[in-house]
Amino acid sequence: MKILAIAGSNSETSINKLLVSYAASLIENAEVEIVDMNDFEMPIYKHQREVESGVPQQAVDFATKIDAADLLLISLSEHNGTYSTAFKNVFDWTSRIKNRAVWNEVPMLLMATAPGGRGGLGVLEAAEKRFPLHGGNIVDTFTLPFFNDNFDKLAQKISNEEKDIELREKIKKISAIESILEK
């Protein structure tokens, strides 16, 4: 199984990258690729720019990675209640590729974390509404509130036992769906 793990942040110290990396590590016998949003920096989307120059190669490359995946793990950082600018720009450009949906119906576990008590719930809600309109096949969601209290950065794992069990159950669920699809 090929897993594409996407942290919707361009921060070098992204807590969402830590979360999505941990989630990916819970899936056995999988080939995992962790996506770094910094590898997909492009000019900010503008219709006139698209008309003049077309869709940037980085957006095509991002779409190719999605198309090659069996499963998407996406952990979105929350900026003012919605996606980070880095993620939104990649999403916008990828949505402009002709004859394809951004997420291409690849099963996904959608996640978010934040230092506060809502754990990125605002961005999760925004994505749950928007992604299905762009081929998003959201199998389940997970949020980790109070990241600094609930994630052990040294051990690279969730330290809150209840939240860890919850994530493991969701990983098991999404892995089972992928196993069924393979048959």
Short mmCIF file of N, CA and C in Angstrom, two decimals:
data_model
loop_
_atom_site.label_atom_id
_atom_site.label_comp_id
_atom_site.label_asym_id
_atom_site.label_seq_id
_atom_site.Cartn_x
_atom_site.Cartn_y
_atom_site.Cartn_z
N MET A 1 0.84 -1.17 0.00
CA MET A 1 0.00 0.00 0.00
C MET A 1 0.89 1.24 0.00
N LYS A 2 0.55 2.20 -0.86
CA LYS A 2 1.30 3.46 -0.93
C LYS A 2 0.50 4.56 -0.25
N ILE A 3 1.13 5.16 0.75
CA ILE A 3 0.47 6.21 1.52
C ILE A 3 1.15 7.53 1.25
N LEU A 4 0.34 8.53 0.97
CA LEU A 4 0.83 9.89 0.83
C LEU A 4 0.39 10.65 2.07
N ALA A 5 1.36 11.08 2.87
CA ALA A 5 1.09 11.80 4.11
C ALA A 5 1.39 13.27 3.88
N ILE A 6 0.36 14.09 4.00
CA ILE A 6 0.46 15.51 3.68
C ILE A 6 0.24 16.33 4.95
N ALA A 7 1.21 17.17 5.26
CA ALA A 7 1.03 18.16 6.32
C ALA A 7 0.74 19.49 5.64
N GLY A 8 -0.40 20.05 5.92
CA GLY A 8 -0.82 21.28 5.25
C GLY A 8 -0.18 22.51 5.84
N SER A 9 1.14 22.49 5.94
CA SER A 9 1.89 23.58 6.55
C SER A 9 3.25 23.68 5.88
N ASN A 10 3.78 24.89 5.80
CA ASN A 10 5.14 25.04 5.27
C ASN A 10 6.14 25.35 6.39
N SER A 11 5.73 25.16 7.63
CA SER A 11 6.60 25.40 8.78
C SER A 11 7.63 24.28 8.91
N GLU A 12 8.89 24.66 9.18
CA GLU A 12 9.93 23.65 9.40
C GLU A 12 9.71 22.91 10.71
N THR A 13 8.92 23.46 11.60
CA THR A 13 8.64 22.83 12.89
C THR A 13 7.15 22.47 13.01
N SER A 14 6.55 22.09 11.91
CA SER A 14 5.12 21.83 11.84
C SER A 14 4.67 20.71 12.78
N ILE A 15 3.72 21.05 13.65
CA ILE A 15 3.16 20.03 14.53
C ILE A 15 2.24 19.10 13.74
N ASN A 16 1.66 19.60 12.65
CA ASN A 16 0.84 18.74 11.80
C ASN A 16 1.68 17.73 11.04
N LYS A 17 2.91 18.10 10.72
CA LYS A 17 3.82 17.15 10.08
C LYS A 17 4.20 16.05 11.08
N LEU A 18 4.39 16.42 12.34
CA LEU A 18 4.67 15.41 13.37
C LEU A 18 3.49 14.46 13.51
N LEU A 19 2.28 15.01 13.54
CA LEU A 19 1.08 14.17 13.69
C LEU A 19 0.89 13.25 12.49
N VAL A 20 1.00 13.77 11.29
CA VAL A 20 0.75 12.94 10.12
C VAL A 20 1.85 11.89 9.96
N SER A 21 3.07 12.23 10.34
CA SER A 21 4.17 11.25 10.29
C SER A 21 3.91 10.12 11.28
N TYR A 22 3.46 10.48 12.48
CA TYR A 22 3.14 9.46 13.47
C TYR A 22 2.00 8.57 12.97
N ALA A 23 0.95 9.18 12.44
CA ALA A 23 -0.19 8.40 11.94
C ALA A 23 0.26 7.43 10.85
N ALA A 24 1.11 7.89 9.96
CA ALA A 24 1.62 7.02 8.88
C ALA A 24 2.44 5.86 9.43
N SER A 25 3.15 6.10 10.51
CA SER A 25 3.99 5.04 11.09
C SER A 25 3.16 3.91 11.69
N LEU A 26 1.88 4.16 11.92
CA LEU A 26 1.01 3.14 12.51
C LEU A 26 0.49 2.13 11.49
N ILE A 27 0.71 2.39 10.22
CA ILE A 27 0.23 1.49 9.18
C ILE A 27 1.37 0.55 8.79
N GLU A 28 1.12 -0.73 8.99
CA GLU A 28 2.14 -1.74 8.71
C GLU A 28 2.23 -2.04 7.22
N ASN A 29 3.42 -2.43 6.80
CA ASN A 29 3.68 -2.86 5.42
C ASN A 29 3.23 -1.83 4.39
N ALA A 30 3.55 -0.60 4.64
CA ALA A 30 3.16 0.46 3.72
C ALA A 30 4.39 1.24 3.27
N GLU A 31 4.31 1.71 2.05
CA GLU A 31 5.31 2.63 1.52
C GLU A 31 4.77 4.03 1.77
N VAL A 32 5.48 4.81 2.57
CA VAL A 32 4.99 6.13 2.98
C VAL A 32 5.86 7.23 2.38
N GLU A 33 5.20 8.23 1.83
CA GLU A 33 5.89 9.43 1.40
C GLU A 33 5.29 10.61 2.16
N ILE A 34 6.15 11.34 2.86
CA ILE A 34 5.73 12.53 3.59
C ILE A 34 5.92 13.72 2.66
N VAL A 35 4.85 14.46 2.43
CA VAL A 35 4.90 15.62 1.54
C VAL A 35 5.28 16.86 2.34
N ASP A 36 6.21 17.61 1.81
CA ASP A 36 6.62 18.88 2.39
C ASP A 36 6.06 19.98 1.50
N MET A 37 5.18 20.80 2.04
CA MET A 37 4.57 21.88 1.26
C MET A 37 5.61 22.81 0.65
N ASN A 38 6.78 22.90 1.26
CA ASN A 38 7.84 23.76 0.72
C ASN A 38 8.32 23.30 -0.65
N ASP A 39 8.10 22.03 -0.97
CA ASP A 39 8.49 21.51 -2.28
C ASP A 39 7.51 21.92 -3.38
N PHE A 40 6.41 22.55 -2.98
CA PHE A 40 5.37 22.92 -3.94
C PHE A 40 5.05 24.41 -3.91
N GLU A 41 6.06 25.21 -3.60
CA GLU A 41 5.86 26.66 -3.62
C GLU A 41 5.66 27.14 -5.04
N MET A 42 4.62 27.93 -5.22
CA MET A 42 4.28 28.47 -6.53
C MET A 42 3.81 29.90 -6.35
N PRO A 43 3.73 30.65 -7.43
CA PRO A 43 3.13 31.98 -7.31
C PRO A 43 1.70 31.84 -6.79
N ILE A 44 1.22 32.84 -6.09
CA ILE A 44 -0.15 32.80 -5.61
C ILE A 44 -1.09 32.73 -6.81
N TYR A 45 -2.09 31.85 -6.70
CA TYR A 45 -3.01 31.65 -7.82
C TYR A 45 -3.71 32.95 -8.19
N LYS A 46 -3.75 33.19 -9.49
CA LYS A 46 -4.48 34.31 -10.07
C LYS A 46 -4.92 33.85 -11.46
N HIS A 47 -6.18 34.07 -11.79
CA HIS A 47 -6.71 33.62 -13.08
C HIS A 47 -5.87 34.13 -14.25
N GLN A 48 -5.52 35.40 -14.22
CA GLN A 48 -4.73 35.98 -15.31
C GLN A 48 -3.38 35.26 -15.44
N ARG A 49 -2.78 34.93 -14.32
CA ARG A 49 -1.50 34.21 -14.33
C ARG A 49 -1.69 32.83 -14.97
N GLU A 50 -2.81 32.18 -14.64
CA GLU A 50 -3.09 30.86 -15.24
C GLU A 50 -3.26 30.98 -16.75
N VAL A 51 -3.99 31.99 -17.20
CA VAL A 51 -4.21 32.20 -18.63
C VAL A 51 -2.88 32.46 -19.35
N GLU A 52 -2.03 33.27 -18.73
CA GLU A 52 -0.75 33.63 -19.35
C GLU A 52 0.29 32.52 -19.31
N SER A 53 0.34 31.77 -18.20
CA SER A 53 1.44 30.81 -18.01
C SER A 53 1.01 29.37 -17.83
N GLY A 54 -0.28 29.13 -17.66
CA GLY A 54 -0.75 27.77 -17.43
C GLY A 54 -0.56 27.35 -15.97
N VAL A 55 -0.85 26.10 -15.69
CA VAL A 55 -0.73 25.55 -14.35
C VAL A 55 0.74 25.20 -14.10
N PRO A 56 1.31 25.64 -12.98
CA PRO A 56 2.72 25.34 -12.69
C PRO A 56 2.98 23.84 -12.58
N GLN A 57 4.19 23.45 -12.94
CA GLN A 57 4.58 22.04 -12.88
C GLN A 57 4.46 21.48 -11.46
N GLN A 58 4.69 22.31 -10.44
CA GLN A 58 4.58 21.82 -9.05
C GLN A 58 3.16 21.32 -8.76
N ALA A 59 2.15 21.97 -9.29
CA ALA A 59 0.77 21.52 -9.09
C ALA A 59 0.53 20.18 -9.78
N VAL A 60 1.09 20.03 -10.97
CA VAL A 60 0.98 18.76 -11.70
C VAL A 60 1.70 17.67 -10.93
N ASP A 61 2.86 17.98 -10.39
CA ASP A 61 3.63 17.01 -9.60
C ASP A 61 2.86 16.59 -8.35
N PHE A 62 2.22 17.55 -7.69
CA PHE A 62 1.42 17.25 -6.51
C PHE A 62 0.27 16.32 -6.89
N ALA A 63 -0.41 16.61 -7.97
CA ALA A 63 -1.52 15.76 -8.44
C ALA A 63 -1.03 14.36 -8.78
N THR A 64 0.14 14.26 -9.38
CA THR A 64 0.70 12.95 -9.73
C THR A 64 0.94 12.11 -8.47
N LYS A 65 1.41 12.75 -7.41
CA LYS A 65 1.61 12.04 -6.14
C LYS A 65 0.28 11.53 -5.59
N ILE A 66 -0.74 12.35 -5.65
CA ILE A 66 -2.07 11.93 -5.18
C ILE A 66 -2.55 10.74 -6.00
N ASP A 67 -2.42 10.83 -7.32
CA ASP A 67 -2.90 9.77 -8.20
C ASP A 67 -2.18 8.45 -7.99
N ALA A 68 -0.95 8.48 -7.51
CA ALA A 68 -0.17 7.27 -7.29
C ALA A 68 -0.44 6.65 -5.91
N ALA A 69 -1.16 7.35 -5.06
CA ALA A 69 -1.39 6.89 -3.68
C ALA A 69 -2.62 6.00 -3.58
N ASP A 70 -2.54 5.06 -2.64
CA ASP A 70 -3.69 4.22 -2.30
C ASP A 70 -4.49 4.83 -1.16
N LEU A 71 -3.80 5.67 -0.38
CA LEU A 71 -4.39 6.24 0.81
C LEU A 71 -3.74 7.59 1.10
N LEU A 72 -4.57 8.56 1.49
CA LEU A 72 -4.06 9.88 1.86
C LEU A 72 -4.26 10.09 3.36
N LEU A 73 -3.21 10.53 4.01
CA LEU A 73 -3.29 11.00 5.39
C LEU A 73 -2.99 12.49 5.31
N ILE A 74 -3.93 13.31 5.70
CA ILE A 74 -3.76 14.75 5.58
C ILE A 74 -3.99 15.38 6.94
N SER A 75 -2.99 16.12 7.44
CA SER A 75 -3.13 16.86 8.68
C SER A 75 -2.95 18.33 8.37
N LEU A 76 -4.01 19.08 8.57
CA LEU A 76 -4.04 20.49 8.17
C LEU A 76 -3.74 21.41 9.34
N SER A 77 -2.86 22.36 9.10
CA SER A 77 -2.64 23.40 10.09
C SER A 77 -3.75 24.42 9.94
N GLU A 78 -4.09 25.07 11.05
CA GLU A 78 -5.18 26.03 11.03
C GLU A 78 -4.63 27.44 11.19
N HIS A 79 -4.95 28.29 10.23
CA HIS A 79 -4.58 29.70 10.28
C HIS A 79 -5.88 30.49 10.22
N ASN A 80 -6.22 31.15 11.30
CA ASN A 80 -7.46 31.94 11.37
C ASN A 80 -8.69 31.12 10.99
N GLY A 81 -8.73 29.88 11.44
CA GLY A 81 -9.91 29.04 11.26
C GLY A 81 -9.98 28.29 9.95
N THR A 82 -8.97 28.42 9.10
CA THR A 82 -9.00 27.70 7.83
C THR A 82 -7.58 27.28 7.43
N TYR A 83 -7.40 26.87 6.18
CA TYR A 83 -6.13 26.33 5.69
C TYR A 83 -5.00 27.37 5.75
N SER A 84 -3.80 26.85 5.87
CA SER A 84 -2.64 27.74 5.73
C SER A 84 -2.57 28.22 4.29
N THR A 85 -1.97 29.36 4.08
CA THR A 85 -1.82 29.91 2.73
C THR A 85 -1.03 28.96 1.84
N ALA A 86 0.01 28.36 2.39
CA ALA A 86 0.84 27.43 1.60
C ALA A 86 -0.01 26.27 1.07
N PHE A 87 -0.84 25.69 1.92
CA PHE A 87 -1.69 24.57 1.50
C PHE A 87 -2.75 25.05 0.51
N LYS A 88 -3.41 26.16 0.85
CA LYS A 88 -4.50 26.66 0.00
C LYS A 88 -4.03 26.97 -1.41
N ASN A 89 -2.83 27.50 -1.55
CA ASN A 89 -2.32 27.81 -2.87
C ASN A 89 -2.08 26.54 -3.69
N VAL A 90 -1.52 25.52 -3.07
CA VAL A 90 -1.32 24.24 -3.77
C VAL A 90 -2.68 23.65 -4.15
N PHE A 91 -3.61 23.69 -3.23
CA PHE A 91 -4.97 23.21 -3.49
C PHE A 91 -5.60 23.97 -4.66
N ASP A 92 -5.49 25.31 -4.64
CA ASP A 92 -6.08 26.12 -5.71
C ASP A 92 -5.48 25.78 -7.07
N TRP A 93 -4.15 25.73 -7.15
CA TRP A 93 -3.50 25.44 -8.43
C TRP A 93 -3.85 24.02 -8.90
N THR A 94 -3.86 23.07 -8.00
CA THR A 94 -4.17 21.68 -8.38
C THR A 94 -5.60 21.57 -8.89
N SER A 95 -6.48 22.38 -8.33
CA SER A 95 -7.88 22.35 -8.78
C SER A 95 -8.04 22.87 -10.21
N ARG A 96 -7.04 23.51 -10.74
CA ARG A 96 -7.11 24.08 -12.08
C ARG A 96 -6.61 23.12 -13.17
N ILE A 97 -6.13 21.95 -12.77
CA ILE A 97 -5.69 20.96 -13.75
C ILE A 97 -6.92 20.38 -14.44
N LYS A 98 -6.93 20.42 -15.73
CA LYS A 98 -8.09 19.99 -16.52
C LYS A 98 -8.36 18.49 -16.34
N ASN A 99 -9.65 18.16 -16.32
CA ASN A 99 -10.14 16.78 -16.34
C ASN A 99 -9.68 15.92 -15.16
N ARG A 100 -9.59 16.52 -13.98
CA ARG A 100 -9.30 15.73 -12.79
C ARG A 100 -9.83 16.45 -11.57
N ALA A 101 -10.17 15.69 -10.57
CA ALA A 101 -10.54 16.26 -9.27
C ALA A 101 -9.28 16.28 -8.42
N VAL A 102 -9.16 17.26 -7.55
CA VAL A 102 -7.94 17.42 -6.76
C VAL A 102 -7.57 16.12 -6.06
N TRP A 103 -8.51 15.53 -5.32
CA TRP A 103 -8.19 14.36 -4.48
C TRP A 103 -8.45 13.03 -5.18
N ASN A 104 -9.05 13.07 -6.35
CA ASN A 104 -9.20 11.89 -7.21
C ASN A 104 -9.85 10.70 -6.51
N GLU A 105 -10.70 10.95 -5.53
CA GLU A 105 -11.45 9.90 -4.81
C GLU A 105 -10.56 8.93 -4.02
N VAL A 106 -9.31 9.29 -3.80
CA VAL A 106 -8.42 8.43 -3.01
C VAL A 106 -8.90 8.50 -1.55
N PRO A 107 -9.11 7.36 -0.89
CA PRO A 107 -9.57 7.38 0.51
C PRO A 107 -8.60 8.17 1.37
N MET A 108 -9.16 8.97 2.30
CA MET A 108 -8.31 9.80 3.15
C MET A 108 -8.78 9.81 4.59
N LEU A 109 -7.80 9.94 5.47
CA LEU A 109 -8.03 10.26 6.86
C LEU A 109 -7.62 11.71 7.00
N LEU A 110 -8.57 12.54 7.38
CA LEU A 110 -8.35 13.97 7.49
C LEU A 110 -8.12 14.31 8.95
N MET A 111 -7.02 15.01 9.24
CA MET A 111 -6.64 15.30 10.62
C MET A 111 -6.26 16.77 10.79
N ALA A 112 -6.19 17.16 12.05
CA ALA A 112 -5.68 18.49 12.39
C ALA A 112 -5.23 18.45 13.84
N THR A 113 -4.28 19.31 14.15
CA THR A 113 -3.87 19.52 15.53
C THR A 113 -3.50 20.99 15.70
N ALA A 114 -3.54 21.42 16.94
CA ALA A 114 -3.20 22.81 17.26
C ALA A 114 -2.86 22.88 18.75
N PRO A 115 -2.19 23.94 19.16
CA PRO A 115 -1.87 24.08 20.58
C PRO A 115 -3.10 24.31 21.47
N GLY A 116 -4.19 24.78 20.89
CA GLY A 116 -5.38 25.11 21.66
C GLY A 116 -6.35 23.96 21.82
N GLY A 117 -7.42 24.24 22.53
CA GLY A 117 -8.40 23.24 22.88
C GLY A 117 -9.28 22.73 21.76
N ARG A 118 -9.38 23.48 20.67
CA ARG A 118 -10.20 23.00 19.54
C ARG A 118 -9.40 22.08 18.61
N GLY A 119 -8.08 22.11 18.72
CA GLY A 119 -7.25 21.18 17.97
C GLY A 119 -7.34 21.30 16.46
N GLY A 120 -7.61 22.50 15.96
CA GLY A 120 -7.71 22.66 14.51
C GLY A 120 -9.09 22.31 13.97
N LEU A 121 -10.08 22.28 14.82
CA LEU A 121 -11.43 21.89 14.41
C LEU A 121 -11.99 22.79 13.30
N GLY A 122 -11.64 24.07 13.31
CA GLY A 122 -12.14 24.99 12.27
C GLY A 122 -11.68 24.59 10.88
N VAL A 123 -10.41 24.28 10.73
CA VAL A 123 -9.90 23.88 9.42
C VAL A 123 -10.45 22.51 9.02
N LEU A 124 -10.64 21.64 9.99
CA LEU A 124 -11.21 20.32 9.71
C LEU A 124 -12.63 20.47 9.17
N GLU A 125 -13.41 21.34 9.80
CA GLU A 125 -14.79 21.58 9.34
C GLU A 125 -14.80 22.18 7.93
N ALA A 126 -13.90 23.11 7.67
CA ALA A 126 -13.82 23.72 6.34
C ALA A 126 -13.47 22.67 5.29
N ALA A 127 -12.50 21.81 5.60
CA ALA A 127 -12.07 20.78 4.66
C ALA A 127 -13.17 19.73 4.45
N GLU A 128 -13.87 19.38 5.50
CA GLU A 128 -14.96 18.39 5.37
C GLU A 128 -16.04 18.89 4.42
N LYS A 129 -16.26 20.18 4.38
CA LYS A 129 -17.26 20.76 3.47
C LYS A 129 -16.71 20.89 2.06
N ARG A 130 -15.45 21.28 1.91
CA ARG A 130 -14.88 21.62 0.62
C ARG A 130 -14.32 20.41 -0.13
N PHE A 131 -13.58 19.53 0.55
CA PHE A 131 -12.87 18.45 -0.14
C PHE A 131 -13.79 17.54 -0.97
N PRO A 132 -14.97 17.13 -0.48
CA PRO A 132 -15.82 16.27 -1.31
C PRO A 132 -16.22 16.90 -2.64
N LEU A 133 -16.23 18.23 -2.70
CA LEU A 133 -16.54 18.91 -3.96
C LEU A 133 -15.39 18.82 -4.95
N HIS A 134 -14.24 18.35 -4.47
CA HIS A 134 -13.03 18.23 -5.29
C HIS A 134 -12.50 16.80 -5.26
N GLY A 135 -13.41 15.82 -5.22
CA GLY A 135 -13.01 14.42 -5.26
C GLY A 135 -12.47 13.88 -3.95
N GLY A 136 -12.77 14.53 -2.85
CA GLY A 136 -12.30 14.07 -1.55
C GLY A 136 -13.15 12.93 -1.02
N ASN A 137 -12.51 11.82 -0.77
CA ASN A 137 -13.16 10.62 -0.22
C ASN A 137 -12.74 10.52 1.25
N ILE A 138 -13.39 11.31 2.10
CA ILE A 138 -13.03 11.37 3.52
C ILE A 138 -13.66 10.19 4.24
N VAL A 139 -12.81 9.27 4.68
CA VAL A 139 -13.27 8.08 5.38
C VAL A 139 -13.50 8.39 6.86
N ASP A 140 -12.64 9.22 7.43
CA ASP A 140 -12.76 9.55 8.84
C ASP A 140 -11.97 10.82 9.12
N THR A 141 -12.16 11.37 10.33
CA THR A 141 -11.43 12.56 10.74
C THR A 141 -10.87 12.35 12.15
N PHE A 142 -9.85 13.13 12.47
CA PHE A 142 -9.24 13.05 13.79
C PHE A 142 -8.67 14.42 14.14
N THR A 143 -8.88 14.82 15.38
CA THR A 143 -8.29 16.07 15.85
C THR A 143 -7.57 15.83 17.17
N LEU A 144 -6.44 16.48 17.30
CA LEU A 144 -5.65 16.39 18.52
C LEU A 144 -5.53 17.78 19.14
N PRO A 145 -6.35 18.07 20.16
CA PRO A 145 -6.24 19.38 20.82
C PRO A 145 -5.03 19.43 21.75
N PHE A 146 -4.68 20.63 22.17
CA PHE A 146 -3.58 20.83 23.11
C PHE A 146 -2.35 20.00 22.73
N PHE A 147 -1.87 20.21 21.51
CA PHE A 147 -0.77 19.42 20.97
C PHE A 147 0.39 19.28 21.95
N ASN A 148 0.82 20.38 22.53
CA ASN A 148 2.00 20.35 23.39
C ASN A 148 1.81 19.50 24.64
N ASP A 149 0.57 19.31 25.07
CA ASP A 149 0.27 18.47 26.22
C ASP A 149 0.01 17.02 25.82
N ASN A 150 -0.37 16.79 24.58
CA ASN A 150 -0.83 15.46 24.16
C ASN A 150 0.09 14.74 23.16
N PHE A 151 1.23 15.36 22.83
CA PHE A 151 2.16 14.74 21.88
C PHE A 151 3.56 14.84 22.46
N ASP A 152 4.26 13.72 22.49
CA ASP A 152 5.64 13.67 22.99
C ASP A 152 6.56 13.84 21.79
N LYS A 153 7.17 15.02 21.65
CA LYS A 153 8.02 15.30 20.50
C LYS A 153 9.27 14.43 20.49
N LEU A 154 9.82 14.11 21.64
CA LEU A 154 11.01 13.26 21.69
C LEU A 154 10.70 11.83 21.23
N ALA A 155 9.59 11.30 21.71
CA ALA A 155 9.19 9.93 21.33
C ALA A 155 8.49 9.90 19.98
N GLN A 156 8.12 11.09 19.45
CA GLN A 156 7.43 11.22 18.16
C GLN A 156 6.11 10.45 18.14
N LYS A 157 5.32 10.61 19.22
CA LYS A 157 4.03 9.92 19.27
C LYS A 157 3.07 10.65 20.20
N ILE A 158 1.80 10.31 20.08
CA ILE A 158 0.77 10.87 20.95
C ILE A 158 0.98 10.30 22.35
N SER A 159 1.01 11.19 23.33
CA SER A 159 1.22 10.77 24.71
C SER A 159 -0.09 10.58 25.47
N ASN A 160 -1.17 11.18 25.00
CA ASN A 160 -2.48 11.02 25.61
C ASN A 160 -3.03 9.67 25.17
N GLU A 161 -3.16 8.75 26.13
CA GLU A 161 -3.54 7.37 25.80
C GLU A 161 -4.89 7.29 25.10
N GLU A 162 -5.86 8.06 25.57
CA GLU A 162 -7.20 8.03 24.97
C GLU A 162 -7.16 8.49 23.50
N LYS A 163 -6.45 9.59 23.22
CA LYS A 163 -6.35 10.09 21.85
C LYS A 163 -5.53 9.15 20.98
N ASP A 164 -4.52 8.52 21.55
CA ASP A 164 -3.70 7.56 20.80
C ASP A 164 -4.55 6.36 20.38
N ILE A 165 -5.35 5.85 21.31
CA ILE A 165 -6.24 4.72 20.99
C ILE A 165 -7.23 5.14 19.91
N GLU A 166 -7.77 6.35 20.01
CA GLU A 166 -8.72 6.84 19.01
C GLU A 166 -8.07 6.88 17.62
N LEU A 167 -6.85 7.42 17.54
CA LEU A 167 -6.17 7.48 16.24
C LEU A 167 -5.88 6.08 15.72
N ARG A 168 -5.40 5.20 16.57
CA ARG A 168 -5.11 3.83 16.14
C ARG A 168 -6.35 3.13 15.59
N GLU A 169 -7.50 3.35 16.21
CA GLU A 169 -8.76 2.75 15.72
C GLU A 169 -9.12 3.32 14.34
N LYS A 170 -8.91 4.59 14.15
CA LYS A 170 -9.21 5.20 12.87
C LYS A 170 -8.24 4.72 11.79
N ILE A 171 -6.98 4.56 12.15
CA ILE A 171 -5.99 4.01 11.21
C ILE A 171 -6.37 2.58 10.82
N LYS A 172 -6.78 1.81 11.80
CA LYS A 172 -7.21 0.43 11.53
C LYS A 172 -8.40 0.41 10.58
N LYS A 173 -9.34 1.32 10.82
CA LYS A 173 -10.55 1.42 9.98
C LYS A 173 -10.18 1.77 8.54
N ILE A 174 -9.36 2.78 8.36
CA ILE A 174 -9.02 3.21 7.00
C ILE A 174 -8.13 2.18 6.31
N SER A 175 -7.28 1.50 7.06
CA SER A 175 -6.45 0.44 6.48
C SER A 175 -7.30 -0.74 6.03
N ALA A 176 -8.36 -1.05 6.78
CA ALA A 176 -9.27 -2.13 6.41
C ALA A 176 -10.02 -1.79 5.12
N ILE A 177 -10.40 -0.54 4.98
CA ILE A 177 -11.10 -0.12 3.75
C ILE A 177 -10.18 -0.30 2.55
N GLU A 178 -8.93 0.07 2.70
CA GLU A 178 -7.97 -0.08 1.61
C GLU A 178 -7.76 -1.55 1.28
N SER A 179 -7.74 -2.43 2.28
CA SER A 179 -7.59 -3.88 2.06
C SER A 179 -8.76 -4.42 1.26
N ILE A 180 -9.97 -3.93 1.59
CA ILE A 180 -11.16 -4.36 0.87
C ILE A 180 -11.10 -3.90 -0.59
N LEU A 181 -10.64 -2.68 -0.81
CA LEU A 181 -10.54 -2.15 -2.17
C LEU A 181 -9.55 -2.93 -3.02
N GLU A 182 -8.50 -3.50 -2.39
CA GLU A 182 -7.48 -4.24 -3.12
C GLU A 182 -8.02 -5.57 -3.65
N LYS A 183 -9.06 -6.11 -3.01
CA LYS A 183 -9.59 -7.43 -3.39
C LYS A 183 -10.49 -7.36 -4.58
#
